[in-house]
Short mmCIF file of C-alpha atoms in Angstrom, two decimals:
data_model
loop_
_atom_site.label_atom_id
_atom_site.label_comp_id
_atom_site.label_asym_id
_atom_site.label_seq_id
_atom_site.Cartn_x
_atom_site.Cartn_y
_atom_site.Cartn_z
CA UNK P 1 -0.02 0.08 -0.02
CA UNK P 2 2.89 2.32 0.98
CA UNK P 3 4.68 1.63 -2.34
CA UNK P 4 1.29 2.58 -4.47
CA UNK P 5 1.23 5.54 -2.59
CA UNK P 6 4.41 6.35 -2.99
CA UNK P 7 4.26 5.44 -6.57
CA UNK P 8 0.80 7.97 -7.03
CA UNK P 9 2.86 10.99 -5.55
CA UNK P 10 5.49 10.65 -7.89
CA UNK P 11 3.21 10.46 -10.68
CA UNK P 12 1.28 13.31 -9.43
CA UNK P 13 4.44 15.65 -8.78
CA UNK P 14 5.68 14.55 -12.48
CA UNK P 15 1.93 15.58 -13.33
CA UNK P 16 2.08 18.88 -11.66
CA UNK P 17 5.52 19.77 -13.14
CA UNK P 18 4.02 19.23 -16.55
CA UNK P 19 1.10 21.45 -16.13
CA UNK P 20 3.47 24.10 -14.95
CA UNK P 21 5.70 23.63 -17.85
CA UNK P 22 2.52 24.23 -20.09
CA UNK P 23 1.59 27.26 -18.17
CA UNK P 24 5.25 28.69 -18.35
CA UNK P 25 6.28 30.31 -21.28
CA UNK P 26 9.66 30.46 -20.26
CA UNK P 27 9.81 26.48 -20.50
CA UNK P 28 7.63 26.09 -23.42
CA UNK P 29 10.54 24.57 -25.45
CA UNK P 30 10.10 21.52 -23.63
CA UNK P 31 6.27 20.88 -23.57
CA UNK P 32 4.79 19.03 -26.03
CA UNK P 33 3.70 21.19 -29.30
CA UNK P 34 0.65 23.02 -27.95
CA UNK P 35 -1.89 22.71 -30.87
CA UNK P 36 -1.41 18.95 -31.32
CA UNK P 37 -4.11 16.64 -30.06
CA UNK P 38 -2.54 14.32 -28.04
CA UNK P 39 -0.88 17.60 -25.79
CA UNK P 40 -4.70 19.20 -25.60
CA UNK P 41 -5.90 15.68 -24.54
CA UNK P 42 -2.77 15.32 -22.23
CA UNK P 43 -3.33 18.46 -20.61
CA UNK P 44 -7.42 18.08 -19.84
CA UNK P 45 -6.21 14.52 -18.44
CA UNK P 46 -3.95 16.07 -15.92
CA UNK P 47 -6.12 18.74 -14.73
CA UNK P 48 -9.03 16.15 -14.05
CA UNK P 49 -6.84 13.98 -12.19
CA UNK P 50 -5.55 16.86 -10.28
CA UNK P 51 -8.85 18.08 -9.51
CA UNK P 52 -9.92 14.69 -8.31
CA UNK P 53 -7.08 14.59 -5.87
CA UNK P 54 -7.02 18.04 -4.43
CA UNK P 55 -6.73 17.00 -0.75
CA UNK P 56 -3.88 14.42 -1.55
CA UNK P 57 -1.94 17.35 -3.30
CA UNK P 58 -2.94 19.90 -0.43
CA UNK P 59 -1.46 16.90 2.12
CA UNK P 60 2.22 17.32 0.49
CA UNK P 61 2.08 20.95 -0.50
CA UNK P 62 3.95 21.81 2.55
CA UNK P 63 6.48 19.53 1.33
CA UNK P 64 6.91 20.71 -2.39
CA UNK P 65 6.79 23.92 -1.33
CA UNK P 66 9.73 24.03 1.00
CA UNK P 67 11.33 21.92 -1.63
CA UNK P 68 11.06 23.90 -4.59
CA UNK P 69 10.30 27.73 -3.47
CA UNK P 70 11.36 27.66 0.40
CA UNK P 71 8.03 30.02 0.97
CA UNK P 72 4.18 29.04 1.68
CA UNK P 73 1.73 29.45 -0.62
CA UNK P 74 -2.30 28.96 -0.68
CA UNK P 75 -3.25 27.21 -4.41
CA UNK P 76 -1.79 24.73 -6.75
CA UNK P 77 -1.41 27.91 -9.23
CA UNK P 78 1.06 29.71 -6.64
CA UNK P 79 3.34 26.33 -6.27
CA UNK P 80 3.67 26.25 -9.79
CA UNK P 81 4.30 30.18 -10.70
CA UNK P 82 6.81 30.12 -7.36
CA UNK P 83 8.44 26.91 -8.31
CA UNK P 84 8.77 27.64 -12.25
CA UNK P 85 8.76 31.27 -12.72
CA UNK P 86 12.51 32.98 -12.43
CA UNK P 87 12.11 36.11 -10.95
CA UNK P 88 14.55 38.10 -13.42
CA UNK P 89 13.84 36.51 -17.17
CA UNK P 90 17.21 36.01 -18.75
CA UNK P 91 16.98 36.01 -22.78
CA UNK P 92 20.36 34.39 -23.97
CA UNK P 93 22.29 36.08 -26.73
CA UNK P 94 23.08 33.80 -30.02
CA UNK P 95 26.27 32.55 -29.45
CA UNK P 96 29.21 34.81 -31.21
CA UNK P 97 31.32 33.99 -33.55
CA UNK P 98 34.76 31.95 -32.27
CA UNK P 99 36.80 32.68 -35.27
CA UNK P 100 39.18 35.89 -34.33
CA UNK P 101 38.20 36.23 -30.60
CA UNK P 102 41.38 37.59 -28.92
CA UNK P 103 41.64 38.05 -25.35
CA UNK P 104 43.51 40.82 -23.40
CA UNK P 105 43.70 42.13 -19.86
CA UNK P 106 42.22 44.81 -19.01
CA UNK P 107 42.34 44.91 -15.06
CA UNK P 108 44.91 43.86 -12.37
CA UNK P 109 44.26 43.44 -8.74
CA UNK P 110 46.08 42.16 -5.67
CA UNK P 111 46.64 41.41 -2.21
CA UNK P 112 50.18 40.53 -1.34
CA UNK P 113 53.00 41.07 1.30
CA UNK P 114 54.67 43.80 -1.00
CA UNK P 115 51.36 45.89 -1.18
CA UNK P 116 47.80 45.66 -2.45
CA UNK P 117 48.36 48.21 -5.39
CA UNK P 118 49.70 46.97 -8.70
CA UNK P 119 52.30 49.87 -9.26
CA UNK P 120 53.41 49.62 -5.88
CA UNK P 121 53.84 46.03 -5.69
CA UNK P 122 55.87 45.83 -9.19
CA UNK P 123 57.76 48.78 -7.62
CA UNK P 124 58.89 47.00 -4.57
CA UNK P 125 59.96 43.74 -6.84
CA UNK P 126 62.04 46.03 -9.21
CA UNK P 127 63.99 47.28 -6.29
CA UNK P 128 64.07 43.49 -5.01
CA UNK P 129 62.29 44.65 -1.40
CA UNK P 130 61.89 41.50 0.46
CA UNK P 131 58.16 40.40 1.98
CA UNK P 132 59.34 37.80 4.10
CA UNK P 133 59.50 38.25 7.82
CA UNK P 134 58.57 36.73 11.21
CA UNK P 135 55.02 35.69 11.79
CA UNK P 136 53.07 37.60 13.95
CA UNK P 137 49.44 36.36 13.42
CA UNK P 138 50.22 33.73 15.83
CA UNK P 139 52.99 32.00 18.29
CA UNK P 140 55.14 30.04 16.05
CA UNK P 141 57.66 29.56 18.88
CA UNK P 142 57.12 25.66 18.94
CA UNK P 143 57.38 25.33 15.21
CA UNK P 144 61.07 24.78 13.63
CA UNK P 145 59.90 27.55 11.13
CA UNK P 146 58.84 30.92 12.18
CA UNK P 147 58.65 32.96 8.96
CA UNK P 148 56.31 33.72 6.20
CA UNK P 149 55.76 36.08 3.27
CA UNK P 150 52.69 37.40 5.56
CA UNK P 151 50.58 40.37 5.00
CA UNK P 152 50.89 42.57 7.79
CA UNK P 153 48.08 44.98 7.01
CA UNK P 154 44.63 44.19 5.54
CA UNK P 155 41.28 46.48 5.10
CA UNK P 156 38.22 45.42 3.38
CA UNK P 157 36.67 49.16 4.24
CA UNK P 158 35.07 50.02 1.18
CA UNK P 159 35.19 46.49 -0.71
CA UNK P 160 33.30 44.01 1.56
CA UNK P 161 30.58 44.49 3.78
CA UNK P 162 31.52 44.73 7.61
CA UNK P 163 29.08 41.71 8.60
CA UNK P 164 31.05 39.63 5.68
CA UNK P 165 34.44 40.33 6.88
CA UNK P 166 33.60 39.48 10.11
CA UNK P 167 32.44 35.72 8.71
CA UNK P 168 34.64 35.00 6.12
CA UNK P 169 38.22 33.32 5.73
CA UNK P 170 40.58 35.38 4.88
CA UNK P 171 41.39 33.62 1.16
CA UNK P 172 37.76 34.60 0.63
CA UNK P 173 38.17 38.42 1.68
CA UNK P 174 41.90 38.25 0.00
CA UNK P 175 39.96 36.98 -3.44
CA UNK P 176 37.05 40.01 -3.05
CA UNK P 177 38.93 42.55 -2.56
CA UNK P 178 41.47 41.94 -5.18
CA UNK P 179 38.79 41.23 -7.77
CA UNK P 180 37.13 44.34 -7.19
CA UNK P 181 40.29 46.37 -7.47
CA UNK P 182 40.83 44.85 -10.57
CA UNK P 183 37.45 46.01 -11.81
CA UNK P 184 38.08 49.43 -10.95
CA UNK P 185 41.77 49.24 -12.20
CA UNK P 186 39.61 48.03 -15.79
CA UNK P 187 37.25 51.24 -15.65
CA UNK P 188 34.43 48.97 -14.61
CA UNK P 189 32.75 51.68 -12.83
CA UNK P 190 28.94 51.71 -11.61
CA UNK P 191 28.24 53.49 -15.16
CA UNK P 192 29.68 50.90 -17.13
CA UNK P 193 28.54 47.72 -14.98
CA UNK P 194 24.98 48.97 -15.87
CA UNK P 195 25.56 48.70 -19.58
CA UNK P 196 27.54 45.25 -19.96
CA UNK P 197 25.68 42.35 -20.14
CA UNK P 198 26.21 40.54 -17.04
CA UNK P 199 24.91 37.16 -18.33
CA UNK P 200 27.81 37.42 -20.53
CA UNK P 201 30.44 38.11 -17.49
CA UNK P 202 32.01 35.49 -15.43
CA UNK P 203 34.04 35.02 -12.00
CA UNK P 204 36.52 31.79 -12.04
CA UNK P 205 39.09 32.26 -8.97
CA UNK P 206 40.22 29.43 -7.38
CA UNK P 207 42.38 28.17 -3.94
CA UNK P 208 44.83 25.42 -3.09
CA UNK P 209 43.95 25.21 0.36
CA UNK P 210 40.44 26.84 0.88
CA UNK P 211 39.08 28.33 4.08
CA UNK P 212 41.51 26.49 6.41
CA UNK P 213 40.79 29.02 9.20
CA UNK P 214 37.22 28.45 9.21
CA UNK P 215 37.40 24.97 9.00
CA UNK P 216 39.90 24.62 11.71
CA UNK P 217 37.81 26.95 14.18
CA UNK P 218 34.62 24.34 13.29
CA UNK P 219 36.56 21.76 14.43
CA UNK P 220 37.41 23.49 18.10
CA UNK P 221 34.17 24.19 18.45
CA UNK P 222 32.74 20.85 17.83
CA UNK P 223 34.94 19.71 20.58
CA UNK P 224 32.22 21.30 22.97
CA UNK P 225 29.18 20.77 21.25
CA UNK P 226 28.11 20.91 17.44
CA UNK P 227 25.90 23.82 18.69
CA UNK P 228 29.04 25.97 18.82
CA UNK P 229 29.93 25.64 15.19
CA UNK P 230 29.88 28.32 13.01
CA UNK P 231 26.68 27.88 10.26
CA UNK P 232 28.72 29.20 7.53
CA UNK P 233 31.62 26.90 8.40
CA UNK P 234 30.93 24.39 5.52
CA UNK P 235 30.31 27.04 2.76
CA UNK P 236 33.02 29.30 3.84
CA UNK P 237 35.32 26.66 3.94
CA UNK P 238 34.81 25.31 0.44
CA UNK P 239 37.00 26.99 -2.63
CA UNK P 240 34.39 27.80 -4.77
CA UNK P 241 32.43 30.15 -2.70
CA UNK P 242 34.88 33.33 -3.16
CA UNK P 243 34.07 33.27 -6.79
CA UNK P 244 30.44 32.68 -5.88
CA UNK P 245 30.07 35.34 -3.48
CA UNK P 246 31.95 37.76 -5.63
CA UNK P 247 29.62 37.00 -8.43
CA UNK P 248 26.74 37.46 -6.49
CA UNK P 249 27.84 40.95 -5.12
CA UNK P 250 28.27 42.00 -8.78
CA UNK P 251 25.44 40.28 -10.33
CA UNK P 252 27.40 38.40 -13.15
CA UNK P 253 25.64 35.30 -14.22
CA UNK P 254 28.06 33.87 -16.68
CA UNK P 255 30.36 30.86 -16.24
CA UNK P 256 31.31 31.05 -12.11
CA UNK P 257 33.30 27.87 -10.41
CA UNK P 258 36.89 27.74 -9.04
CA UNK P 259 39.52 25.02 -9.88
CA UNK P 260 41.49 23.74 -7.31
CA UNK P 261 45.07 22.19 -8.65
CA UNK P 262 47.45 22.88 -5.68
CA UNK P 263 49.80 25.51 -6.82
CA UNK P 264 49.02 25.66 -10.41
CA UNK P 265 45.75 26.74 -9.25
CA UNK P 266 45.98 30.04 -10.86
CA UNK P 267 46.99 29.26 -13.95
CA UNK P 268 44.41 26.87 -14.58
CA UNK P 269 41.42 29.31 -13.56
CA UNK P 270 43.55 32.13 -15.96
CA UNK P 271 43.70 29.59 -19.14
CA UNK P 272 40.00 28.18 -18.45
CA UNK P 273 38.50 31.81 -18.32
CA UNK P 274 40.41 33.13 -21.31
CA UNK P 275 38.98 29.73 -23.09
CA UNK P 276 35.40 30.86 -21.86
CA UNK P 277 35.83 34.13 -23.89
CA UNK P 278 37.43 32.37 -26.92
CA UNK P 279 34.55 29.92 -27.28
CA UNK P 280 32.28 32.93 -27.21
CA UNK P 281 30.67 32.09 -23.83
CA UNK P 282 31.70 35.14 -21.94
CA UNK P 283 33.23 38.47 -23.09
CA UNK P 284 34.58 39.50 -19.39
CA UNK P 285 36.12 37.00 -16.83
CA UNK P 286 37.71 37.95 -13.32
CA UNK P 287 39.98 35.15 -13.02
CA UNK P 288 43.14 34.13 -10.65
CA UNK P 289 43.32 32.64 -7.28
CA UNK P 290 43.63 33.23 -3.47
CA UNK P 291 44.97 31.52 -0.28
CA UNK P 292 45.71 32.24 3.42
CA UNK P 293 46.84 29.41 4.83
CA UNK P 294 49.50 31.02 7.42
CA UNK P 295 48.03 29.30 10.20
CA UNK P 296 48.91 26.87 12.99
CA UNK P 297 47.87 23.92 11.01
CA UNK P 298 49.16 25.14 7.28
CA UNK P 299 52.24 25.91 8.35
CA UNK P 300 52.48 22.64 10.57
CA UNK P 301 51.27 20.51 7.51
CA UNK P 302 53.96 21.99 5.19
CA UNK P 303 56.49 21.90 7.94
CA UNK P 304 55.52 18.06 8.09
CA UNK P 305 56.25 17.79 4.57
CA UNK P 306 59.64 18.72 5.35
CA UNK P 307 59.06 21.76 2.41
CA UNK P 308 59.92 24.76 4.42
CA UNK P 309 63.13 27.02 4.70
CA UNK P 310 63.87 27.30 8.69
CA UNK P 311 66.14 30.30 7.74
CA UNK P 312 64.63 32.11 10.83
CA UNK P 313 67.38 34.47 11.72
CA UNK P 314 67.41 36.20 8.58
CA UNK P 315 63.72 35.99 7.02
CA UNK P 316 64.65 38.14 3.89
CA UNK P 317 67.31 36.03 2.91
CA UNK P 318 65.11 32.48 3.00
CA UNK P 319 63.28 32.44 -0.23
CA UNK P 320 66.52 31.84 -2.62
CA UNK P 321 65.67 30.12 -6.12
CA UNK P 322 68.40 28.19 -7.74
CA UNK P 323 70.71 29.27 -4.90
CA UNK P 324 73.11 26.04 -3.77
CA UNK P 325 71.91 26.69 -0.19
CA UNK P 326 68.38 27.11 -0.36
CA UNK P 327 66.86 24.88 2.26
CA UNK P 328 62.89 24.86 1.43
CA UNK P 329 60.15 27.14 0.24
CA UNK P 330 58.73 30.16 2.01
CA UNK P 331 54.99 30.13 2.74
CA UNK P 332 53.02 33.30 1.54
CA UNK P 333 49.56 34.31 1.45
CA UNK P 334 47.56 36.78 -0.81
CA UNK P 335 45.37 37.03 -4.03
CA UNK P 336 46.07 37.90 -7.31
CA UNK P 337 42.96 38.57 -9.74
CA UNK P 338 43.07 39.17 -13.41
CA UNK P 339 40.20 41.06 -15.97
CA UNK P 340 40.24 39.28 -18.70
CA UNK P 341 38.27 40.97 -21.93
CA UNK P 342 37.18 39.75 -25.48
CA UNK P 343 39.14 42.41 -27.81
CA UNK P 344 36.60 43.94 -29.24
CA UNK P 345 34.52 44.41 -26.33
CA UNK P 346 37.43 46.15 -24.59
CA UNK P 347 37.82 48.48 -27.29
CA UNK P 348 34.24 49.49 -27.92
CA UNK P 349 34.08 50.50 -24.19
CA UNK P 350 37.43 52.48 -24.57
CA UNK P 351 39.46 50.12 -21.73
CA UNK P 352 43.16 50.42 -21.43
CA UNK P 353 44.83 47.26 -22.56
CA UNK P 354 47.78 46.00 -20.83
CA UNK P 355 48.43 42.93 -22.47
CA UNK P 356 47.26 40.16 -24.72
CA UNK P 357 46.57 36.58 -23.38
CA UNK P 358 48.03 34.11 -25.89
CA UNK P 359 47.37 31.11 -24.97
CA UNK P 360 48.86 28.32 -22.36
CA UNK P 361 48.60 24.42 -21.59
CA UNK P 362 48.51 22.00 -18.68
CA UNK P 363 49.79 18.55 -18.17
CA UNK P 364 50.47 16.06 -15.26
CA UNK P 365 53.52 14.59 -14.52
CA UNK P 366 51.60 11.04 -13.46
CA UNK P 367 54.92 10.33 -11.27
CA UNK P 368 54.79 11.51 -7.76
CA UNK P 369 52.50 13.51 -5.26
CA UNK P 370 55.50 16.04 -4.28
CA UNK P 371 58.33 15.72 -6.22
CA UNK P 372 58.80 16.75 -10.02
CA UNK P 373 59.34 13.84 -12.71
CA UNK P 374 63.32 13.42 -12.56
CA UNK P 375 63.58 14.08 -16.52
CA UNK P 376 61.18 16.96 -16.25
CA UNK P 377 58.78 15.22 -18.93
CA UNK P 378 55.77 16.86 -17.51
CA UNK P 379 57.06 20.36 -17.73
CA UNK P 380 58.79 20.23 -21.18
CA UNK P 381 55.28 18.61 -22.35
CA UNK P 382 53.28 21.59 -21.02
CA UNK P 383 55.73 24.25 -22.47
CA UNK P 384 55.54 22.57 -26.00
CA UNK P 385 52.01 22.44 -26.05
CA UNK P 386 51.52 25.75 -24.80
CA UNK P 387 53.65 27.13 -27.76
CA UNK P 388 51.56 24.81 -30.18
CA UNK P 389 48.20 25.90 -28.93
CA UNK P 390 48.99 29.56 -29.22
CA UNK P 391 51.17 29.29 -32.39
CA UNK P 392 54.00 30.82 -31.01
CA UNK P 393 57.57 30.55 -32.38
CA UNK P 394 59.88 29.19 -29.16
CA UNK P 395 62.27 32.23 -30.66
CA UNK P 396 59.93 34.80 -29.97
CA UNK P 397 59.56 33.87 -26.00
CA UNK P 398 62.10 36.11 -24.46
CA UNK P 399 60.97 36.31 -20.76
CA UNK P 400 59.87 33.55 -18.36
CA UNK P 401 58.86 34.17 -14.99
CA UNK P 402 59.66 30.72 -13.45
CA UNK P 403 57.62 28.85 -11.03
CA UNK P 404 60.89 28.14 -8.91
CA UNK P 405 59.98 28.05 -5.54
CA UNK P 406 63.15 27.64 -3.79
CA UNK P 407 63.18 23.87 -3.15
CA UNK P 408 66.23 21.70 -3.89
CA UNK P 409 64.88 19.35 -7.06
CA UNK P 410 62.20 21.53 -8.11
CA UNK P 411 64.34 24.62 -9.19
CA UNK P 412 66.84 22.78 -10.82
CA UNK P 413 64.32 20.17 -12.89
CA UNK P 414 62.41 23.22 -13.93
CA UNK P 415 65.64 25.05 -14.94
CA UNK P 416 66.57 22.40 -16.88
CA UNK P 417 63.10 22.31 -18.75
CA UNK P 418 63.73 25.85 -19.28
CA UNK P 419 66.84 25.12 -21.35
CA UNK P 420 65.78 22.16 -23.04
CA UNK P 421 63.23 24.61 -24.70
CA UNK P 422 64.63 27.93 -25.06
CA UNK P 423 68.11 27.18 -24.66
CA UNK P 424 69.14 28.60 -28.12
CA UNK P 425 67.84 31.90 -27.28
CA UNK P 426 70.34 34.60 -26.33
CA UNK P 427 67.95 36.94 -25.22
CA UNK P 428 66.21 34.74 -23.02
CA UNK P 429 65.79 36.10 -19.55
CA UNK P 430 64.08 34.08 -16.34
CA UNK P 431 63.42 35.43 -13.06
CA UNK P 432 61.30 34.15 -10.10
CA UNK P 433 59.11 36.45 -8.09
CA UNK P 434 59.03 34.04 -5.21
CA UNK P 435 62.74 35.41 -4.38
CA UNK P 436 60.73 38.18 -2.98
CA UNK P 437 57.07 37.31 -2.11
CA UNK P 438 57.56 33.69 -0.98
CA UNK P 439 54.83 31.08 -2.20
CA UNK P 440 51.65 32.08 -2.36
CA UNK P 441 50.26 28.56 -3.04
CA UNK P 442 47.10 29.08 -4.93
CA UNK P 443 47.55 32.23 -5.59
CA UNK P 444 51.14 32.19 -7.05
CA UNK P 445 50.42 32.21 -10.38
CA UNK P 446 47.77 35.07 -10.46
CA UNK P 447 50.37 37.24 -8.51
CA UNK P 448 53.02 35.92 -10.64
CA UNK P 449 50.92 37.00 -13.76
CA UNK P 450 50.50 40.48 -12.69
CA UNK P 451 54.01 40.60 -12.39
CA UNK P 452 54.60 39.55 -15.87
CA UNK P 453 52.04 41.91 -17.32
CA UNK P 454 53.64 44.72 -15.42
CA UNK P 455 56.93 43.73 -16.89
CA UNK P 456 55.37 43.80 -20.23
CA UNK P 457 54.14 47.40 -19.56
CA UNK P 458 57.23 48.99 -18.18
CA UNK P 459 59.68 46.95 -20.08
CA UNK P 460 61.74 46.33 -16.78
CA UNK P 461 62.07 42.90 -15.33
CA UNK P 462 62.79 42.53 -11.60
CA UNK P 463 65.67 40.67 -9.88
CA UNK P 464 65.98 37.50 -8.62
CA UNK P 465 67.24 38.01 -4.91
CA UNK P 466 69.45 35.71 -2.94
CA UNK P 467 71.30 34.25 -5.67
CA UNK P 468 74.57 34.42 -4.54
CA UNK P 469 75.95 30.73 -5.08
CA UNK P 470 74.25 29.30 -8.17
CA UNK P 471 73.90 25.38 -8.80
CA UNK P 472 76.08 23.80 -10.48
CA UNK P 473 75.29 23.94 -14.50
CA UNK P 474 72.94 26.75 -14.29
CA UNK P 475 74.05 29.59 -16.38
CA UNK P 476 73.61 32.81 -14.67
CA UNK P 477 73.67 34.67 -18.10
CA UNK P 478 70.30 33.41 -18.40
CA UNK P 479 68.85 34.28 -15.34
CA UNK P 480 68.01 38.23 -13.97
CA UNK P 481 71.06 39.32 -11.76
CA UNK P 482 70.73 41.04 -8.12
CA UNK P 483 69.05 44.01 -10.06
CA UNK P 484 66.26 44.90 -12.24
CA UNK P 485 66.94 44.87 -16.17
CA UNK P 486 65.94 46.69 -18.82
CA UNK P 487 63.80 44.38 -21.51
CA UNK P 488 61.93 44.61 -24.70
CA UNK P 489 59.51 41.68 -24.08
CA UNK P 490 58.39 39.94 -27.21
CA UNK P 491 56.72 36.96 -25.68
CA UNK P 492 56.50 35.71 -21.81
CA UNK P 493 55.85 32.59 -20.14
CA UNK P 494 54.63 32.40 -16.62
CA UNK P 495 54.95 28.65 -15.20
CA UNK P 496 52.97 27.25 -11.92
CA UNK P 497 53.62 23.76 -10.95
CA UNK P 498 51.52 22.06 -8.19
CA UNK P 499 51.85 18.95 -5.85
CA UNK P 500 49.94 16.12 -7.84
CA UNK P 501 52.29 16.49 -10.85
CA UNK P 502 50.15 19.79 -12.20
CA UNK P 503 51.99 21.93 -14.55
CA UNK P 504 50.66 24.83 -16.26
CA UNK P 505 52.27 27.21 -18.75
CA UNK P 506 50.54 30.79 -20.17
CA UNK P 507 51.65 33.12 -22.21
CA UNK P 508 51.42 37.08 -22.65
CA UNK P 509 52.45 39.29 -24.83
CA UNK P 510 52.21 43.48 -25.90
CA UNK P 511 48.99 44.43 -27.47
CA UNK P 512 49.62 45.44 -31.30
#
């Protein structure tokens, strides 16, 4: 009897939905043809059944309204209207031609240990300023590593509502402020925002670690009682929620998600965002990465991996890519966001174009959780695919912002892969932004993409600091020295690699 009742209820719900579909013009395309005899018969039949079964239908009204509409109503029609009628009907435009859709960078935003303004940040890089210092956010006296690329002063004033600022994890706050700063930098004023098609604007900003602080606090609260847990602990810990909250704030209804591929996260997000524009699915995309893992569990986790430098007595000297005395990477925190835009869309609104995004690629080493492939196979394949995908001759690449984290194996393997791919180019210059800001984990690629775009704009590449005794076999004529260098960049490549063997390479050039 119960099974029969359940079957009847299921059939009735399907019938109700079918009537709603027929009554709602916004979904009429999935109904049967309105003029067919079968359709008219089916409609009358469903209405007769509903009329006879009204008491049973009202009995499940609360369940249906709670599930479909989250508010009570008093009739069949209201249930249907609330469940099926969108608040604001969006009519999708015809997909544009993808034949010549070029992607350009029109806005930059960031939060870093060296500043939260792109000009200030890059000037500090050019001057060789280190953002690595002793950790102040918590007592780390019991840890062997006591240093990090920590953001000492951060404010959400004017960018994020105070109520959200108190509840959100820092990785989300960094992401929201950097995203809005990229919009402001791109000239997206309120007037421009009112004119653009928000259905064709998206957000794709990822995180390697997500809301670790929110999640850790929830675990501590659970030790007392689940009643003490923050009701936002789950949504504010997930890596996608920063992108989602930014899209909600802006009303952008285009592609919205996040990618998490460890320390390659940002590059994956940037390339996928560009592909949405190239395929004609969006005209504007905010993309990049954010992380805020300088908390006890984050520091302890990487200490347990034996991945961090312990040069506590001299923090500014701790991050030293390609130097023979390096002893591990330095954790950093922050966010980087790029505003990517379809070229004609940018030109139509008179945007300042900083650089052109040419393309990129990603591969997997399929070798080890944390160690690079000994032959650099995955990295070489990634670079080769990026060149092929973008149609760029290898001799045009004369600047590389390397992943180079200051780890014993990683730096050398990447260098060897770069020489394999570009070693015959006498103009090639290579540097590592991490020598000054540390490793910003999932945010690293986006912050380094900002540095790469600024290098293209200014004609200056920043130094490699702390490169005092280069590894054997490393040609210092390829690496940028201890001071900034003038360079007319033809094509710039930025690498990011992550735990799990994730490799990514993206390419930028001056806009011409």
